[in-house]
Amino acid sequence: TDIAIAPGNSNTILLGTYRAYLSKDNGNTFEEVTQPIYEHPQFAHDDIRGLYMKSSSEFFLATDVGVFRSIDTAHTWQNVSGKGLTAMQIYGIEQISKDTFLMGCQDMGYFMLQKKKWVQLGSFYGDGGDAIRTPQGTYILMGGTVRKIDISKPTKYTYLHPDRFTPFIAKFEKHPNALDSFYYIGQSCWLFDGKSFRNLTKSIPKTADMV
């Protein structure tokens, strides 16, 4: 999404994409210099939107969460936006029980409302989405992929995604009759019967004729 060259030193090039990459040899090789792991020395939020290089050693990243600064050639990053930006984009919400709700948000994973208090489920890093509850358990979407979680221990999940495609926006829909079943709508429409997924739109050609 962006590129920056150090002033007075064209050998030092910074690329901003999903993460940040640094070259010290005029672009012949690049090294990944940001990590999404909180408290890692090179932690900076994914999705780099803008770059600024003040010198060969001092860099700034503009991300979905805020601005990060390095003064040691990207060996470490510091969040200079305080607690980050206050923007929130909600993609889905589901009532899990009488007083419990799950809410999926861009960049911030999931929040759970219990006893009138919102708590962030920090173990789910990335883009949260829709959620759905059946008698068999709770299902969420992370980055468009289907995962089953234990709401009492929301630090672990089971990966159940049926497709090789991971759309940025996907949705769940409850089955009108079968309590254990639901629909997953992403690149295709899938029906989950509590045990496995079945592609309901497999027969639709990828490029349909216009009528």
PDB file of N, CA and C in Angstrom, residues 29-91:
ATOM      1  N   THR A  29      16.903  -7.271  -1.287  1.00  0.00           N
ATOM      2  CA  THR A  29      16.283  -8.174  -0.317  1.00  0.00           C
ATOM      3  C   THR A  29      15.484  -7.343   0.676  1.00  0.00           C
ATOM      4  N   PHE A  30      14.444  -7.958   1.232  1.00  0.00           N
ATOM      5  CA  PHE A  30      13.604  -7.302   2.236  1.00  0.00           C
ATOM      6  C   PHE A  30      13.446  -8.217   3.445  1.00  0.00           C
ATOM      7  N   GLU A  31      13.372  -7.618   4.612  1.00  0.00           N
ATOM      8  CA  GLU A  31      13.182  -8.338   5.876  1.00  0.00           C
ATOM      9  C   GLU A  31      11.900  -7.854   6.539  1.00  0.00           C
ATOM     10  N   GLU A  32      11.090  -8.799   7.025  1.00  0.00           N
ATOM     11  CA  GLU A  32       9.874  -8.440   7.753  1.00  0.00           C
ATOM     12  C   GLU A  32      10.256  -7.804   9.088  1.00  0.00           C
ATOM     13  N   VAL A  33       9.758  -6.603   9.359  1.00  0.00           N
ATOM     14  CA  VAL A  33      10.198  -5.868  10.554  1.00  0.00           C
ATOM     15  C   VAL A  33       9.058  -5.506  11.486  1.00  0.00           C
ATOM     16  N   THR A  34       7.862  -6.038  11.269  1.00  0.00           N
ATOM     17  CA  THR A  34       6.778  -5.889  12.236  1.00  0.00           C
ATOM     18  C   THR A  34       6.174  -7.253  12.529  1.00  0.00           C
ATOM     19  N   GLN A  35       5.665  -7.419  13.759  1.00  0.00           N
ATOM     20  CA  GLN A  35       5.049  -8.661  14.200  1.00  0.00           C
ATOM     21  C   GLN A  35       3.728  -8.339  14.901  1.00  0.00           C
ATOM     22  N   PRO A  36       2.707  -9.207  14.743  1.00  0.00           N
ATOM     23  CA  PRO A  36       1.414  -8.946  15.378  1.00  0.00           C
ATOM     24  C   PRO A  36       1.316  -9.434  16.820  1.00  0.00           C
ATOM     25  N   ILE A  37       2.436  -9.873  17.393  1.00  0.00           N
ATOM     26  CA  ILE A  37       2.435 -10.457  18.745  1.00  0.00           C
ATOM     27  C   ILE A  37       2.616  -9.350  19.773  1.00  0.00           C
ATOM     28  N   TYR A  38       1.603  -9.139  20.606  1.00  0.00           N
ATOM     29  CA  TYR A  38       1.657  -8.072  21.599  1.00  0.00           C
ATOM     30  C   TYR A  38       2.815  -8.296  22.572  1.00  0.00           C
ATOM     31  N   GLU A  39       3.528  -7.224  22.892  1.00  0.00           N
ATOM     32  CA  GLU A  39       4.711  -7.200  23.755  1.00  0.00           C
ATOM     33  C   GLU A  39       5.960  -7.741  23.062  1.00  0.00           C
ATOM     34  N   HIS A  40       5.856  -8.166  21.814  1.00  0.00           N
ATOM     35  CA  HIS A  40       7.051  -8.481  21.030  1.00  0.00           C
ATOM     36  C   HIS A  40       7.771  -7.160  20.738  1.00  0.00           C
ATOM     37  N   PRO A  41       9.113  -7.119  20.737  1.00  0.00           N
ATOM     38  CA  PRO A  41       9.823  -5.861  20.466  1.00  0.00           C
ATOM     39  C   PRO A  41       9.420  -5.203  19.150  1.00  0.00           C
ATOM     40  N   GLN A  42       9.062  -6.022  18.159  1.00  0.00           N
ATOM     41  CA  GLN A  42       8.677  -5.480  16.862  1.00  0.00           C
ATOM     42  C   GLN A  42       7.167  -5.463  16.662  1.00  0.00           C
ATOM     43  N   PHE A  43       6.427  -5.442  17.784  1.00  0.00           N
ATOM     44  CA  PHE A  43       4.973  -5.401  17.654  1.00  0.00           C
ATOM     45  C   PHE A  43       4.519  -4.089  17.035  1.00  0.00           C
ATOM     46  N   ALA A  44       3.753  -4.203  15.971  1.00  0.00           N
ATOM     47  CA  ALA A  44       3.025  -3.090  15.373  1.00  0.00           C
ATOM     48  C   ALA A  44       1.800  -3.698  14.703  1.00  0.00           C
ATOM     49  N   HIS A  45       0.727  -2.972  14.705  1.00  0.00           N
ATOM     50  CA  HIS A  45      -0.511  -3.516  14.181  1.00  0.00           C
ATOM     51  C   HIS A  45      -0.392  -3.809  12.686  1.00  0.00           C
ATOM     52  N   ASP A  46      -1.031  -4.905  12.253  1.00  0.00           N
ATOM     53  CA  ASP A  46      -1.067  -5.230  10.836  1.00  0.00           C
ATOM     54  C   ASP A  46      -1.866  -4.185  10.047  1.00  0.00           C
ATOM     55  N   ASP A  47      -1.786  -4.298   8.726  1.00  0.00           N
ATOM     56  CA  ASP A  47      -2.461  -3.386   7.795  1.00  0.00           C
ATOM     57  C   ASP A  47      -1.824  -2.001   7.836  1.00  0.00           C
ATOM     58  N   ILE A  48      -0.685  -1.887   7.163  1.00  0.00           N
ATOM     59  CA  ILE A  48       0.057  -0.627   7.108  1.00  0.00           C
ATOM     60  C   ILE A  48      -0.571   0.250   6.028  1.00  0.00           C
ATOM     61  N   ARG A  49      -1.027   1.438   6.419  1.00  0.00           N
ATOM     62  CA  ARG A  49      -1.718   2.331   5.493  1.00  0.00           C
ATOM     63  C   ARG A  49      -0.834   3.470   4.987  1.00  0.00           C
ATOM     64  N   GLY A  50       0.206   3.810   5.749  1.00  0.00           N
ATOM     65  CA  GLY A  50       1.072   4.903   5.333  1.00  0.00           C
ATOM     66  C   GLY A  50       2.419   4.812   6.022  1.00  0.00           C
ATOM     67  N   LEU A  51       3.454   5.411   5.388  1.00  0.00           N
ATOM     68  CA  LEU A  51       4.820   5.361   5.903  1.00  0.00           C
ATOM     69  C   LEU A  51       5.452   6.750   5.869  1.00  0.00           C
ATOM     70  N   TYR A  52       6.386   6.977   6.793  1.00  0.00           N
ATOM     71  CA  TYR A  52       7.216   8.184   6.747  1.00  0.00           C
ATOM     72  C   TYR A  52       8.585   7.824   7.312  1.00  0.00           C
ATOM     73  N   MET A  53       9.657   8.141   6.555  1.00  0.00           N
ATOM     74  CA  MET A  53      11.022   7.887   7.007  1.00  0.00           C
ATOM     75  C   MET A  53      11.683   9.247   7.259  1.00  0.00           C
ATOM     76  N   LYS A  54      11.932   9.519   8.515  1.00  0.00           N
ATOM     77  CA  LYS A  54      12.578  10.782   8.881  1.00  0.00           C
ATOM     78  C   LYS A  54      14.076  10.727   8.624  1.00  0.00           C
ATOM     79  N   SER A  55      14.647   9.524   8.774  1.00  0.00           N
ATOM     80  CA  SER A  55      16.070   9.309   8.522  1.00  0.00           C
ATOM     81  C   SER A  55      16.278   7.835   8.223  1.00  0.00           C
ATOM     82  N   SER A  56      17.539   7.413   8.146  1.00  0.00           N
ATOM     83  CA  SER A  56      17.832   6.001   7.886  1.00  0.00           C
ATOM     84  C   SER A  56      17.534   5.113   9.078  1.00  0.00           C
ATOM     85  N   SER A  57      17.220   5.712  10.218  1.00  0.00           N
ATOM     86  CA  SER A  57      16.970   4.911  11.414  1.00  0.00           C
ATOM     87  C   SER A  57      15.628   5.232  12.086  1.00  0.00           C
ATOM     88  N   GLU A  58      14.997   6.353  11.748  1.00  0.00           N
ATOM     89  CA  GLU A  58      13.744   6.747  12.399  1.00  0.00           C
ATOM     90  C   GLU A  58      12.590   6.657  11.400  1.00  0.00           C
ATOM     91  N   PHE A  59      11.631   5.765  11.721  1.00  0.00           N
ATOM     92  CA  PHE A  59      10.514   5.490  10.817  1.00  0.00           C
ATOM     93  C   PHE A  59       9.186   5.655  11.556  1.00  0.00           C
ATOM     94  N   PHE A  60       8.123   5.936  10.776  1.00  0.00           N
ATOM     95  CA  PHE A  60       6.766   6.000  11.303  1.00  0.00           C
ATOM     96  C   PHE A  60       5.845   5.140  10.435  1.00  0.00           C
ATOM     97  N   LEU A  61       4.943   4.401  11.092  1.00  0.00           N
ATOM     98  CA  LEU A  61       3.936   3.599  10.409  1.00  0.00           C
ATOM     99  C   LEU A  61       2.551   4.106  10.794  1.00  0.00           C
ATOM    100  N   ALA A  62       1.691   4.293   9.804  1.00  0.00           N
ATOM    101  CA  ALA A  62       0.282   4.580  10.059  1.00  0.00           C
ATOM    102  C   ALA A  62      -0.500   3.297   9.809  1.00  0.00           C
ATOM    103  N   THR A  63      -1.162   2.788  10.849  1.00  0.00           N
ATOM    104  CA  THR A  63      -1.876   1.513  10.760  1.00  0.00           C
ATOM    105  C   THR A  63      -3.347   1.711  11.087  1.00  0.00           C
ATOM    106  N   ASP A  64      -4.096   0.612  11.016  1.00  0.00           N
ATOM    107  CA  ASP A  64      -5.520   0.675  11.356  1.00  0.00           C
ATOM    108  C   ASP A  64      -5.746   1.082  12.811  1.00  0.00           C
ATOM    109  N   VAL A  65      -4.769   0.836  13.673  1.00  0.00           N
ATOM    110  CA  VAL A  65      -4.937   1.127  15.096  1.00  0.00           C
ATOM    111  C   VAL A  65      -4.378   2.490  15.465  1.00  0.00           C
ATOM    112  N   GLY A  66      -3.315   2.915  14.792  1.00  0.00           N
ATOM    113  CA  GLY A  66      -2.714   4.195  15.125  1.00  0.00           C
ATOM    114  C   GLY A  66      -1.334   4.326  14.505  1.00  0.00           C
ATOM    115  N   VAL A  67      -0.482   5.122  15.145  1.00  0.00           N
ATOM    116  CA  VAL A  67       0.848   5.417  14.611  1.00  0.00           C
ATOM    117  C   VAL A  67       1.914   4.748  15.478  1.00  0.00           C
ATOM    118  N   PHE A  68       2.858   4.071  14.818  1.00  0.00           N
ATOM    119  CA  PHE A  68       3.976   3.421  15.493  1.00  0.00           C
ATOM    120  C   PHE A  68       5.276   4.077  15.021  1.00  0.00           C
ATOM    121  N   ARG A  69       6.248   4.196  15.947  1.00  0.00           N
ATOM    122  CA  ARG A  69       7.523   4.857  15.653  1.00  0.00           C
ATOM    123  C   ARG A  69       8.684   3.951  16.033  1.00  0.00           C
ATOM    124  N   SER A  70       9.721   3.947  15.192  1.00  0.00           N
ATOM    125  CA  SER A  70      10.973   3.258  15.503  1.00  0.00           C
ATOM    126  C   SER A  70      12.117   4.247  15.371  1.00  0.00           C
ATOM    127  N   ILE A  71      13.052   4.182  16.307  1.00  0.00           N
ATOM    128  CA  ILE A  71      14.235   5.046  16.238  1.00  0.00           C
ATOM    129  C   ILE A  71      15.509   4.213  16.140  1.00  0.00           C
ATOM    130  N   ASP A  72      15.351   2.897  15.904  1.00  0.00           N
ATOM    131  CA  ASP A  72      16.516   2.007  15.830  1.00  0.00           C
ATOM    132  C   ASP A  72      16.444   1.095  14.601  1.00  0.00           C
ATOM    133  N   THR A  73      16.046   1.683  13.462  1.00  0.00           N
ATOM    134  CA  THR A  73      16.012   0.963  12.184  1.00  0.00           C
ATOM    135  C   THR A  73      15.090  -0.261  12.259  1.00  0.00           C
ATOM    136  N   ALA A  74      13.947  -0.078  12.897  1.00  0.00           N
ATOM    137  CA  ALA A  74      12.870  -1.077  12.948  1.00  0.00           C
ATOM    138  C   ALA A  74      13.176  -2.297  13.807  1.00  0.00           C
ATOM    139  N   HIS A  75      14.162  -2.206  14.682  1.00  0.00           N
ATOM    140  CA  HIS A  75      14.390  -3.312  15.626  1.00  0.00           C
ATOM    141  C   HIS A  75      13.296  -3.338  16.697  1.00  0.00           C
ATOM    142  N   THR A  76      12.795  -2.162  17.062  1.00  0.00           N
ATOM    143  CA  THR A  76      11.690  -2.057  18.008  1.00  0.00           C
ATOM    144  C   THR A  76      10.735  -0.974  17.525  1.00  0.00           C
ATOM    145  N   TRP A  77       9.460  -1.104  17.949  1.00  0.00           N
ATOM    146  CA  TRP A  77       8.436  -0.120  17.611  1.00  0.00           C
ATOM    147  C   TRP A  77       7.719   0.320  18.881  1.00  0.00           C
ATOM    148  N   GLN A  78       7.306   1.583  18.912  1.00  0.00           N
ATOM    149  CA  GLN A  78       6.534   2.116  20.023  1.00  0.00           C
ATOM    150  C   GLN A  78       5.242   2.726  19.486  1.00  0.00           C
ATOM    151  N   ASN A  79       4.147   2.419  20.149  1.00  0.00           N
ATOM    152  CA  ASN A  79       2.857   3.020  19.788  1.00  0.00           C
ATOM    153  C   ASN A  79       2.838   4.448  20.306  1.00  0.00           C
ATOM    154  N   VAL A  80       2.777   5.415  19.421  1.00  0.00           N
ATOM    155  CA  VAL A  80       2.786   6.825  19.832  1.00  0.00           C
ATOM    156  C   VAL A  80       1.390   7.435  19.742  1.00  0.00           C
ATOM    157  N   SER A  81       0.366   6.557  19.711  1.00  0.00           N
ATOM    158  CA  SER A  81      -1.023   7.024  19.665  1.00  0.00           C
ATOM    159  C   SER A  81      -1.731   6.801  20.995  1.00  0.00           C
ATOM    160  N   GLY A  82      -0.965   6.607  22.070  1.00  0.00           N
ATOM    161  CA  GLY A  82      -1.607   6.337  23.354  1.00  0.00           C
ATOM    162  C   GLY A  82      -2.286   4.981  23.320  1.00  0.00           C
ATOM    163  N   LYS A  83      -3.577   4.961  23.560  1.00  0.00           N
ATOM    164  CA  LYS A  83      -4.341   3.720  23.535  1.00  0.00           C
ATOM    165  C   LYS A  83      -4.865   3.407  22.134  1.00  0.00           C
ATOM    166  N   GLY A  84      -4.393   4.153  21.160  1.00  0.00           N
ATOM    167  CA  GLY A  84      -4.822   3.882  19.795  1.00  0.00           C
ATOM    168  C   GLY A  84      -6.030   4.716  19.406  1.00  0.00           C
ATOM    169  N   LEU A  85      -6.496   4.490  18.198  1.00  0.00           N
ATOM    170  CA  LEU A  85      -7.640   5.239  17.701  1.00  0.00           C
ATOM    171  C   LEU A  85      -8.928   4.708  18.308  1.00  0.00           C
ATOM    172  N   THR A  86      -9.944   5.547  18.358  1.00  0.00           N
ATOM    173  CA  THR A  86     -11.203   5.175  19.002  1.00  0.00           C
ATOM    174  C   THR A  86     -12.236   4.662  18.012  1.00  0.00           C
ATOM    175  N   ALA A  87     -11.854   4.525  16.745  1.00  0.00           N
ATOM    176  CA  ALA A  87     -12.793   4.043  15.733  1.00  0.00           C
ATOM    177  C   ALA A  87     -13.115   2.571  15.951  1.00  0.00           C
ATOM    178  N   MET A  88     -14.375   2.198  15.732  1.00  0.00           N
ATOM    179  CA  MET A  88     -14.780   0.795  15.827  1.00  0.00           C
ATOM    180  C   MET A  88     -15.754   0.500  14.698  1.00  0.00           C
ATOM    181  N   GLN A  89     -15.552  -0.635  14.029  1.00  0.00           N
ATOM    182  CA  GLN A  89     -16.464  -1.075  12.980  1.00  0.00           C
ATOM    183  C   GLN A  89     -16.938  -2.471  13.330  1.00  0.00           C
ATOM    184  N   ILE A  90     -18.231  -2.607  13.553  1.00  0.00           N
ATOM    185  CA  ILE A  90     -18.830  -3.863  14.006  1.00  0.00           C
ATOM    186  C   ILE A  90     -19.381  -4.622  12.804  1.00  0.00           C
ATOM    187  N   TYR A  91     -19.029  -5.921  12.718  1.00  0.00           N
ATOM    188  CA  TYR A  91     -19.475  -6.753  11.605  1.00  0.00           C
ATOM    189  C   TYR A  91     -20.546  -7.758  11.995  1.00  0.00           C
TER     190      TYR A  91
END
